[in-house]
Amino acid sequence: MTSPRYTASRLVPLHLALALALTLSASADIIRNPSFESGADMPDHWRLSAPTGQWEQGGNTGDRSISVTRHGELETNAWFQDDIPVEPCATYRFTFHARAGAGSSGGCIVSGPDFANRDLNVSDQWTRQSHVFTTRPGQERMSVRLG
């Protein structure tokens, strides 16, 4: 299953628990389907960039989560949500829970909006991850990634 060109393998189940709420108000999540609960064959409003990922049973707080598998240092794979409405020059907090799958090694999770993502290492225990960012002047839409 792994290509002889690559030696590392990484399985990273992710669960998006809160997801992008305005930090200055008590607004609702702006991510659609933030806990991955709705969908038929894959979570509604999310797309996978490569075929090595799953919509998993079980999660940190809900019934579902998402996962990606990466074979090798050069391969990338992530779940994306596009066309998320935002306000220009507004501050948001991106929060989720993540853990590495059993037996995974190397790599990291790249998470967050397309213009301000973070690379994070995770353990085999569900851990809350969070970072704050500000949208650009004139920005009205963004994409986010987990993977």
Tab-separated table of C-alpha atoms in Angstrom, residues 70-135:
chain	number	residue	atom	x	y	z
A	70	ARG	CA	-0.320	10.478	4.616
A	71	HIS	CA	2.259	8.166	3.079
A	72	GLY	CA	5.649	9.840	2.841
A	73	GLU	CA	7.060	13.239	3.579
A	74	LEU	CA	6.005	14.853	0.302
A	75	GLU	CA	2.373	13.752	0.249
A	76	THR	CA	-0.293	16.105	1.565
A	77	ASN	CA	-3.926	15.432	2.286
A	78	ALA	CA	-6.588	17.454	4.092
A	79	TRP	CA	-10.281	18.099	4.542
A	80	PHE	CA	-11.397	21.530	3.284
A	81	GLN	CA	-14.432	23.742	3.644
A	82	ASP	CA	-14.671	26.594	1.134
A	83	ASP	CA	-16.699	29.769	0.713
A	84	ILE	CA	-17.090	30.583	4.421
A	85	PRO	CA	-18.490	34.092	4.925
A	86	VAL	CA	-16.344	36.394	7.078
A	87	GLU	CA	-16.163	40.074	7.888
A	88	PRO	CA	-13.145	42.108	6.708
A	89	CYS	CA	-10.583	42.954	9.403
A	90	ALA	CA	-12.425	40.807	11.961
A	91	THR	CA	-10.801	38.592	14.580
A	92	TYR	CA	-11.763	34.911	14.742
A	93	ARG	CA	-10.720	31.919	16.825
A	94	PHE	CA	-10.193	28.535	15.111
A	95	THR	CA	-10.628	25.701	17.625
A	96	PHE	CA	-10.720	21.931	17.238
A	97	HIS	CA	-9.696	18.695	18.973
A	98	ALA	CA	-7.187	16.347	17.367
A	99	ARG	CA	-5.226	13.183	18.055
A	100	ALA	CA	-2.781	10.997	16.169
A	101	GLY	CA	-3.900	7.498	15.290
A	102	ALA	CA	-2.295	4.461	16.905
A	103	GLY	CA	1.056	3.641	15.324
A	104	SER	CA	1.371	6.925	13.426
A	105	SER	CA	4.740	8.588	13.092
A	106	GLY	CA	6.174	11.852	11.780
A	107	GLY	CA	4.318	14.683	10.132
A	108	CYS	CA	2.028	17.310	11.548
A	109	ILE	CA	-1.475	18.700	11.156
A	110	VAL	CA	-1.866	21.802	9.016
A	111	SER	CA	-4.966	23.580	10.274
A	112	GLY	CA	-6.849	26.810	9.878
A	113	PRO	CA	-7.756	29.346	7.210
A	114	ASP	CA	-6.009	29.402	3.844
A	115	PHE	CA	-4.156	32.637	4.690
A	116	ALA	CA	-3.222	31.940	8.349
A	117	ASN	CA	-2.823	28.206	8.939
A	118	ARG	CA	-0.800	26.559	11.707
A	119	ASP	CA	1.337	23.422	11.684
A	120	LEU	CA	0.806	21.367	14.843
A	121	ASN	CA	2.085	18.118	16.300
A	122	VAL	CA	-0.401	16.014	18.257
A	123	SER	CA	-0.273	13.072	20.661
A	124	ASP	CA	-2.423	9.943	20.720
A	125	GLN	CA	-4.835	11.684	23.153
A	126	TRP	CA	-7.596	14.088	22.099
A	127	THR	CA	-6.168	17.584	22.618
A	128	ARG	CA	-7.810	20.982	22.182
A	129	GLN	CA	-6.024	23.144	19.605
A	130	SER	CA	-6.798	26.813	19.044
A	131	HIS	CA	-5.416	29.912	17.385
A	132	VAL	CA	-6.617	33.438	16.649
A	133	PHE	CA	-6.374	35.259	13.322
A	134	THR	CA	-7.645	38.439	11.688
A	135	THR	CA	-9.134	38.581	8.206
